[in-house]
Amino acid sequence: MTRVRLEEVTKVYGSVVAVDHVSFEVESGELFTLLGPSGCGKTTTLRIIAGFEVPETGRVYFDDVDVTYLKPYRRNTAMVFQNYALWPHMTVYENIAYGLKIRRKEIGLTEDEIRRKVKWVLELVKLEGLENRYPLQLSGGQQQRVALARALVVEPRVLLLDEPLSNLDAKLRIEMREEIKRLQKKLGITTIYVTHDQVEAMSISDRIAIMSKGRLIQYGPPHEVYFKPNSLFVADFLGRSNILYGELVEKREGYAVVHVPELDSNLVGIATVEDLPKRVAVVIRPETAKLVSERTSYRGDNLIKGIVDIAMFLGEKVEARIRVGKTSLVVYLPNTMHISIGKELAVIIPRDNTIVVPAIGERAYIS
């Protein structure tokens, strides 16, 4: 297993800074995800790690070895591309065995050893019996498994995955992300994964690095970056959010009290950065809303009352938009509830689930 470390890596194309002084470390055996909107620099960063791109400045290390200028085939990495890049004229077996045959002399493999390795990886990705089929005879999910098997069979030090599930339908994406996580943990291979899908990133990753405009904005475990974002961009990009702007009234014991003019009231939330400016944003996740009942205790939490404008049954939940003061908020409610349009609704937003970040900075508009 291998540690990967980037130190102040920068990549420029003409006047465009694709990667801007990016630094992070991927632990040995970790599944680390680069997450961000299209054009943020995540794929370029992955290609620099693979050796397909050379940075203008900065260094890339595998363990303590500087591989910045090492050729891709000398790094012992394997990459799974967005379009799978399977050879259409080769069978499943031939596609998977191709990398081994290229390296046969270098690593001293016999034909029998190649067959054993391909058989092992076919069982690993659950494609036994399909080795004589061609890519066009396979489903999208099966093609994705072949691409993954081709990468794993060479036993790389680092596995690189570039948007590997983007061409699959929604149900198959869920199945395959579970499969990737299972295989990664079983093999213990250091894996760097690129996606623009927040749910995908949070469901499979040990840690996530959020990028924007070539810069690394924040990285950490999924739970940490979701509940303790360090900026308005991260708070807005991860999950669905209600964002209200206001002025900081005071800070006390890690909490911030914010006056929100649109509500004509104060809200209390967690200050996720140490030095909050006067102008701040309050982030409320729809799933944190709790219905008020006679037994509800909300001492110190945020009580919000409004009129229901829209209610949509989504199967696992009801999504309601409630009009509060001069604005409206989206909240998620139990799927057993029948919500009447025009009805008054009171919800509690716990202060521990209310996020306060600087209002300075960009919103996350996803292309």
PDB file of N, CA, C and O in Angstrom, residues 36 69 112 160 174 192 248 263 318:
ATOM      1  N   GLY A  36     -16.058  18.119  -6.941  1.00  0.00           N
ATOM      2  CA  GLY A  36     -16.282  19.514  -7.318  1.00  0.00           C
ATOM      3  C   GLY A  36     -17.037  19.608  -8.623  1.00  0.00           C
ATOM      4  O   GLY A  36     -17.226  18.609  -9.328  1.00  0.00           O
ATOM      5  N   TYR A  69       8.298  13.658 -12.154  1.00  0.00           N
ATOM      6  CA  TYR A  69       8.701  13.574 -13.565  1.00  0.00           C
ATOM      7  C   TYR A  69       8.865  12.126 -14.030  1.00  0.00           C
ATOM      8  O   TYR A  69       9.399  11.881 -15.116  1.00  0.00           O
ATOM      9  N   ASP A 112       0.240 -19.283 -18.175  1.00  0.00           N
ATOM     10  CA  ASP A 112      -0.584 -19.894 -17.119  1.00  0.00           C
ATOM     11  C   ASP A 112      -0.813 -18.921 -15.975  1.00  0.00           C
ATOM     12  O   ASP A 112      -1.917 -18.846 -15.415  1.00  0.00           O
ATOM     13  N   LEU A 160      -6.694   4.741  -9.702  1.00  0.00           N
ATOM     14  CA  LEU A 160      -7.234   6.054 -10.023  1.00  0.00           C
ATOM     15  C   LEU A 160      -8.540   5.879 -10.801  1.00  0.00           C
ATOM     16  O   LEU A 160      -8.565   5.175 -11.818  1.00  0.00           O
ATOM     17  N   ILE A 174     -25.824   3.184  -7.942  1.00  0.00           N
ATOM     18  CA  ILE A 174     -25.835   2.832  -6.521  1.00  0.00           C
ATOM     19  C   ILE A 174     -25.203   1.465  -6.303  1.00  0.00           C
ATOM     20  O   ILE A 174     -24.375   1.271  -5.406  1.00  0.00           O
ATOM     21  N   ILE A 192      -7.789   6.837  -5.437  1.00  0.00           N
ATOM     22  CA  ILE A 192      -8.170   8.244  -5.594  1.00  0.00           C
ATOM     23  C   ILE A 192      -9.272   8.306  -6.644  1.00  0.00           C
ATOM     24  O   ILE A 192      -9.103   7.824  -7.770  1.00  0.00           O
ATOM     25  N   LEU A 248     -23.832  39.068  12.262  1.00  0.00           N
ATOM     26  CA  LEU A 248     -23.425  38.416  13.502  1.00  0.00           C
ATOM     27  C   LEU A 248     -23.731  39.331  14.690  1.00  0.00           C
ATOM     28  O   LEU A 248     -23.283  40.478  14.738  1.00  0.00           O
ATOM     29  N   LEU A 263     -36.243  37.060   8.137  1.00  0.00           N
ATOM     30  CA  LEU A 263     -37.115  36.419   9.131  1.00  0.00           C
ATOM     31  C   LEU A 263     -37.519  37.391  10.233  1.00  0.00           C
ATOM     32  O   LEU A 263     -38.400  37.067  11.035  1.00  0.00           O
ATOM     33  N   VAL A 318     -41.578  13.702   2.562  1.00  0.00           N
ATOM     34  CA  VAL A 318     -42.374  14.769   1.968  1.00  0.00           C
ATOM     35  C   VAL A 318     -41.513  16.023   1.950  1.00  0.00           C
ATOM     36  O   VAL A 318     -40.931  16.403   2.973  1.00  0.00           O
TER      37      VAL A 318
END
